[in-house]
Amino acid sequence: EPMLGKAKPDTTADQKNHKAQAGYRYNDASLDDLTLAGAVKKRFHRLQQERSDWDQHWRDLAQYILPRRTRWLSDSRAGRGGKRNDKILDTTGIVSFRALASGMMSGITSPSRTWFRYAVRDPELGEIHAVKDWIHIVEQRIREVLTASNVYSALHNAYEDLGTFGSALIMIVDDYEYVVRAHSVPIGSFWLATGPRGDVDTMYRNIEMTVKMVVEEFGLDAVCHATRNHFDEGNYHHPVEVIQCVEPNLNRDQHRRDFAGKPWRSIYWEKGAEEGKFLAKRGYDRKPFVAPRWAVTGLEPYGRSPGMDALGDIKMLQLLQREYLKAIEKQVTPPLQAPVSAQNLKISQVPGKINFVSDADLQRGGIRPLYEVHTPLNFLSEKIRETREAVRQVSFADLFMMMAYSDRRQITAEEIIERRSEKMLGLGPVLERLQDELINPLVDLLFDRVLDAGIVPPPPEELQGHELSIVLISMIAREQRGDEMVAVDRVLAAAGGMAGASPGVIDKIDFDQAIDEYARILGAPPRLVRPDDTVQEMRDARNQQQEQMSQMAMMQQGAE
């Protein structure tokens, strides 16, 4: 079997080149670079202005749900290790949206189960043995790449961002060891724009790098004067802010094979670098990122999320918990009143401690509570329970952790199945959008990468000129298609019942097609069900053998 990845390049020549650059001189930017720099920076400024309306909302969501999943240009590096959960007294929001991310991960793109298949648009073509075998090999290679790389880790972070903020971004870059590598971009550090189709086609992001990282990634020739000076002085860990943009190359020259001729362009530059000085200009045949959204309105580049719907209840939980703790504190250690003569005494509230007062003060009541505290704790507890349940419903945590949050004494297995089916209906539109904005682009990217890496055989001639479609067969997708399985079962059951009265009705059922439909709905491996041509050959051989045996029997009978 071919091994994953490509041959790692020899960096010895690059290292010698770096050492030979002691006489480094700066090259002036060309006129084209100056024009390009002005265009991308102008658009970057515009995207920053458009996103500013979302920033405060995202900050509130982060404070109460994901305190450490954000990066802002205004954040200080020195303070990032400090506490960020000071406003959280009730962790229901954190736990619920963590369950949502885990449930989406296991229900849509589980690392332990097959969650996608390739299908040929022409059903007859898909039954050819060579086609089925090649598709199976490609699927297996892509799953190996997914398992070996960090794509699954990035997907989990993306589900957290989708449920909380409504938008997520994953960069997919080439990797010599594992074919691909994914970068989950934190919320607040990227800016998006949509194309005429409504999908996200433009991405600008802020990358936090060090001098050492910039030089290793882009080379010493590409860095600006300030970074060069830090490198020469040995300040390898000095922070450097790098901006990357990925957008359609509208003015591309299709006759060229470099950056200018690719459908997508990617440009890197250092913040504060000389005008027209780029770290790199790269081109891609396919968009190198996926930017899924939970739900959108119109052509907005950023999505809406369950976290936005649950934010009010999550804030209320913090307030209710604060009041609940105050009520308990007042009952356990209420404010006291004491006579004036006791103001110089050391009064202790330690359990079992005796405080001595004069007889006259004792007759007047001595030290006693200022007022009786009778806070209805049961009312607060019930309100907290109702609010927690609301957060779990909005975040779909009650769907993915139904058994943990249900009263097992008052629910049956059939009722659990019905409730699960009802809740799955709410995820239907989300699953459709994720299929279009996350699953299809991601699998297409991986398909191109494994082809470029040369770890799959060439496609068969029968597939030339035909397209492959991606079929999602994850747990949630199968739940969504449960009605298809019920329909097939009912048709077969009805035919079996009618066959008792009219045996000829069985001729109406194509049992071979029924097996194919079962395999498609359940997402069975392609090699499990034989292609139609192979089955026909087996049946022809069996019929021929039976005919030969019948002829031999007749000849034997005639001889006798």
mmCIF file of N, CA and C in Angstrom, residues 198-260:
data_model
loop_
_atom_site.group_PDB
_atom_site.id
_atom_site.type_symbol
_atom_site.label_atom_id
_atom_site.label_comp_id
_atom_site.label_asym_id
_atom_site.label_seq_id
_atom_site.Cartn_x
_atom_site.Cartn_y
_atom_site.Cartn_z
ATOM 1 N N GLY A 198 -23.806 33.706 -2.002
ATOM 2 C CA GLY A 198 -24.111 33.705 -0.583
ATOM 3 C C GLY A 198 -23.139 32.924 0.264
ATOM 4 N N ASP A 199 -22.167 32.235 -0.343
ATOM 5 C CA ASP A 199 -21.183 31.487 0.421
ATOM 6 C C ASP A 199 -19.979 32.383 0.706
ATOM 7 N N VAL A 200 -19.240 32.049 1.749
ATOM 8 C CA VAL A 200 -18.063 32.824 2.142
ATOM 9 C C VAL A 200 -16.938 32.510 1.155
ATOM 10 N N ASP A 201 -16.468 33.535 0.451
ATOM 11 C CA ASP A 201 -15.389 33.339 -0.515
ATOM 12 C C ASP A 201 -14.161 34.191 -0.226
ATOM 13 N N THR A 202 -14.206 34.982 0.841
ATOM 14 C CA THR A 202 -13.080 35.863 1.180
ATOM 15 C C THR A 202 -12.791 35.759 2.667
ATOM 16 N N MET A 203 -11.517 35.636 3.006
ATOM 17 C CA MET A 203 -11.104 35.512 4.393
ATOM 18 C C MET A 203 -9.841 36.325 4.624
ATOM 19 N N TYR A 204 -9.869 37.154 5.652
ATOM 20 C CA TYR A 204 -8.680 37.845 6.154
ATOM 21 C C TYR A 204 -8.511 37.408 7.606
ATOM 22 N N ARG A 205 -7.277 37.123 7.999
ATOM 23 C CA ARG A 205 -7.061 36.698 9.380
ATOM 24 C C ARG A 205 -5.748 37.247 9.897
ATOM 25 N N ASN A 206 -5.696 37.369 11.213
ATOM 26 C CA ASN A 206 -4.501 37.822 11.904
ATOM 27 C C ASN A 206 -3.796 36.603 12.496
ATOM 28 N N ILE A 207 -2.516 36.433 12.153
ATOM 29 C CA ILE A 207 -1.737 35.279 12.616
ATOM 30 C C ILE A 207 -0.668 35.777 13.579
ATOM 31 N N GLU A 208 -0.638 35.211 14.762
ATOM 32 C CA GLU A 208 0.352 35.591 15.763
ATOM 33 C C GLU A 208 1.561 34.666 15.620
ATOM 34 N N MET A 209 2.659 35.225 15.186
ATOM 35 C CA MET A 209 3.864 34.444 14.962
ATOM 36 C C MET A 209 5.031 35.089 15.686
ATOM 37 N N THR A 210 6.145 34.387 15.711
ATOM 38 C CA THR A 210 7.387 34.936 16.249
ATOM 39 C C THR A 210 8.361 35.173 15.094
ATOM 40 N N VAL A 211 9.450 35.857 15.392
ATOM 41 C CA VAL A 211 10.457 36.128 14.367
ATOM 42 C C VAL A 211 10.977 34.812 13.790
ATOM 43 N N LYS A 212 11.221 33.841 14.648
ATOM 44 C CA LYS A 212 11.721 32.542 14.193
ATOM 45 C C LYS A 212 10.715 31.860 13.272
ATOM 46 N N MET A 213 9.448 31.899 13.623
ATOM 47 C CA MET A 213 8.419 31.263 12.817
ATOM 48 C C MET A 213 8.281 31.938 11.455
ATOM 49 N N VAL A 214 8.341 33.265 11.430
ATOM 50 C CA VAL A 214 8.196 33.993 10.168
ATOM 51 C C VAL A 214 9.353 33.675 9.228
ATOM 52 N N VAL A 215 10.571 33.656 9.769
ATOM 53 C CA VAL A 215 11.737 33.383 8.933
ATOM 54 C C VAL A 215 11.702 31.952 8.412
ATOM 55 N N GLU A 216 11.306 30.990 9.267
ATOM 56 C CA GLU A 216 11.243 29.608 8.829
ATOM 57 C C GLU A 216 10.161 29.391 7.782
ATOM 58 N N GLU A 217 9.068 30.105 7.888
ATOM 59 C CA GLU A 217 7.945 29.903 6.973
ATOM 60 C C GLU A 217 8.153 30.604 5.640
ATOM 61 N N PHE A 218 8.663 31.851 5.679
ATOM 62 C CA PHE A 218 8.702 32.656 4.461
ATOM 63 C C PHE A 218 10.123 32.946 3.961
ATOM 64 N N GLY A 219 11.129 32.687 4.771
ATOM 65 C CA GLY A 219 12.489 32.974 4.351
ATOM 66 C C GLY A 219 12.940 34.360 4.777
ATOM 67 N N LEU A 220 14.245 34.528 4.856
ATOM 68 C CA LEU A 220 14.808 35.781 5.351
ATOM 69 C C LEU A 220 14.644 36.920 4.353
ATOM 70 N N ASP A 221 14.593 36.583 3.080
ATOM 71 C CA ASP A 221 14.450 37.626 2.062
ATOM 72 C C ASP A 221 13.113 38.345 2.154
ATOM 73 N N ALA A 222 12.085 37.645 2.631
ATOM 74 C CA ALA A 222 10.733 38.191 2.553
ATOM 75 C C ALA A 222 10.374 39.108 3.716
ATOM 76 N N VAL A 223 11.097 39.030 4.847
ATOM 77 C CA VAL A 223 10.680 39.766 6.032
ATOM 78 C C VAL A 223 11.042 41.243 5.897
ATOM 79 N N CYS A 224 10.409 42.069 6.733
ATOM 80 C CA CYS A 224 10.667 43.505 6.696
ATOM 81 C C CYS A 224 11.931 43.830 7.485
ATOM 82 N N HIS A 225 12.313 45.123 7.479
ATOM 83 C CA HIS A 225 13.540 45.538 8.151
ATOM 84 C C HIS A 225 13.501 45.243 9.644
ATOM 85 N N ALA A 226 12.373 45.526 10.308
ATOM 86 C CA ALA A 226 12.293 45.346 11.759
ATOM 87 C C ALA A 226 12.469 43.879 12.138
ATOM 88 N N THR A 227 11.798 42.993 11.404
ATOM 89 C CA THR A 227 11.922 41.562 11.693
ATOM 90 C C THR A 227 13.334 41.079 11.418
ATOM 91 N N ARG A 228 13.932 41.595 10.353
ATOM 92 C CA ARG A 228 15.321 41.232 10.029
ATOM 93 C C ARG A 228 16.268 41.631 11.160
ATOM 94 N N ASN A 229 16.068 42.816 11.715
ATOM 95 C CA ASN A 229 16.932 43.282 12.811
ATOM 96 C C ASN A 229 16.770 42.400 14.050
ATOM 97 N N HIS A 230 15.530 42.051 14.377
ATOM 98 C CA HIS A 230 15.300 41.159 15.520
ATOM 99 C C HIS A 230 15.971 39.810 15.297
ATOM 100 N N PHE A 231 15.912 39.307 14.074
ATOM 101 C CA PHE A 231 16.534 38.019 13.771
ATOM 102 C C PHE A 231 18.047 38.102 13.920
ATOM 103 N N ASP A 232 18.646 39.183 13.409
ATOM 104 C CA ASP A 232 20.102 39.342 13.512
ATOM 105 C C ASP A 232 20.547 39.485 14.960
ATOM 106 N N GLU A 233 19.693 40.106 15.796
ATOM 107 C CA GLU A 233 20.034 40.309 17.210
ATOM 108 C C GLU A 233 19.708 39.099 18.078
ATOM 109 N N GLY A 234 19.117 38.065 17.490
ATOM 110 C CA GLY A 234 18.800 36.865 18.257
ATOM 111 C C GLY A 234 17.482 36.917 18.992
ATOM 112 N N ASN A 235 16.628 37.910 18.689
ATOM 113 C CA ASN A 235 15.308 37.996 19.338
ATOM 114 C C ASN A 235 14.314 37.104 18.582
ATOM 115 N N TYR A 236 14.573 35.820 18.629
ATOM 116 C CA TYR A 236 13.790 34.898 17.809
ATOM 117 C C TYR A 236 12.337 34.789 18.253
ATOM 118 N N HIS A 237 12.045 35.079 19.506
ATOM 119 C CA HIS A 237 10.681 34.921 20.010
ATOM 120 C C HIS A 237 9.945 36.255 20.118
ATOM 121 N N HIS A 238 10.466 37.256 19.481
ATOM 122 C CA HIS A 238 9.757 38.537 19.457
ATOM 123 C C HIS A 238 8.474 38.378 18.634
ATOM 124 N N PRO A 239 7.316 38.868 19.134
ATOM 125 C CA PRO A 239 6.054 38.667 18.407
ATOM 126 C C PRO A 239 5.997 39.465 17.116
ATOM 127 N N VAL A 240 5.400 38.854 16.103
ATOM 128 C CA VAL A 240 5.201 39.486 14.803
ATOM 129 C C VAL A 240 3.758 39.232 14.385
ATOM 130 N N GLU A 241 3.048 40.281 14.024
ATOM 131 C CA GLU A 241 1.675 40.150 13.551
ATOM 132 C C GLU A 241 1.679 40.034 12.034
ATOM 133 N N VAL A 242 1.128 38.938 11.552
ATOM 134 C CA VAL A 242 1.069 38.668 10.122
ATOM 135 C C VAL A 242 -0.397 38.631 9.705
ATOM 136 N N ILE A 243 -0.707 39.284 8.608
ATOM 137 C CA ILE A 243 -2.057 39.288 8.059
ATOM 138 C C ILE A 243 -2.059 38.433 6.796
ATOM 139 N N GLN A 244 -3.046 37.567 6.681
ATOM 140 C CA GLN A 244 -3.223 36.750 5.485
ATOM 141 C C GLN A 244 -4.598 37.006 4.900
ATOM 142 N N CYS A 245 -4.659 37.128 3.602
ATOM 143 C CA CYS A 245 -5.951 37.216 2.929
ATOM 144 C C CYS A 245 -6.040 36.107 1.892
ATOM 145 N N VAL A 246 -7.204 35.509 1.792
ATOM 146 C CA VAL A 246 -7.509 34.514 0.762
ATOM 147 C C VAL A 246 -8.793 34.973 0.090
ATOM 148 N N GLU A 247 -8.741 35.166 -1.213
ATOM 149 C CA GLU A 247 -9.895 35.687 -1.938
ATOM 150 C C GLU A 247 -9.829 35.242 -3.391
ATOM 151 N N PRO A 248 -10.939 35.341 -4.112
ATOM 152 C CA PRO A 248 -10.914 34.971 -5.534
ATOM 153 C C PRO A 248 -9.970 35.874 -6.319
ATOM 154 N N ASN A 249 -9.241 35.271 -7.227
ATOM 155 C CA ASN A 249 -8.305 36.012 -8.076
ATOM 156 C C ASN A 249 -9.065 36.464 -9.327
ATOM 157 N N LEU A 250 -9.757 37.588 -9.200
ATOM 158 C CA LEU A 250 -10.667 38.022 -10.257
ATOM 159 C C LEU A 250 -9.928 38.390 -11.543
ATOM 160 N N ASN A 251 -8.709 38.859 -11.440
ATOM 161 C CA ASN A 251 -7.958 39.299 -12.617
ATOM 162 C C ASN A 251 -6.889 38.279 -13.030
ATOM 163 N N ARG A 252 -7.178 37.017 -12.813
ATOM 164 C CA ARG A 252 -6.159 36.002 -13.078
ATOM 165 C C ARG A 252 -5.941 35.813 -14.573
ATOM 166 N N ASP A 253 -4.735 35.438 -14.902
ATOM 167 C CA ASP A 253 -4.338 35.141 -16.271
ATOM 168 C C ASP A 253 -4.318 33.621 -16.417
ATOM 169 N N GLN A 254 -5.293 33.074 -17.137
ATOM 170 C CA GLN A 254 -5.431 31.636 -17.213
ATOM 171 C C GLN A 254 -4.291 30.965 -17.980
ATOM 172 N N HIS A 255 -3.484 31.737 -18.669
ATOM 173 C CA HIS A 255 -2.359 31.170 -19.400
ATOM 174 C C HIS A 255 -1.129 30.973 -18.499
ATOM 175 N N ARG A 256 -1.187 31.506 -17.276
ATOM 176 C CA ARG A 256 -0.057 31.376 -16.351
ATOM 177 C C ARG A 256 -0.360 30.301 -15.320
ATOM 178 N N ARG A 257 0.700 29.671 -14.805
ATOM 179 C CA ARG A 257 0.562 28.584 -13.840
ATOM 180 C C ARG A 257 1.006 28.990 -12.441
ATOM 181 N N ASP A 258 1.415 30.245 -12.272
ATOM 182 C CA ASP A 258 1.874 30.695 -10.963
ATOM 183 C C ASP A 258 0.732 31.384 -10.228
ATOM 184 N N PHE A 259 1.100 32.210 -9.265
ATOM 185 C CA PHE A 259 0.142 32.932 -8.428
ATOM 186 C C PHE A 259 -0.886 33.695 -9.262
ATOM 187 N N ALA A 260 -0.454 34.330 -10.325
ATOM 188 C CA ALA A 260 -1.352 35.179 -11.117
ATOM 189 C C ALA A 260 -2.357 34.375 -11.932
#
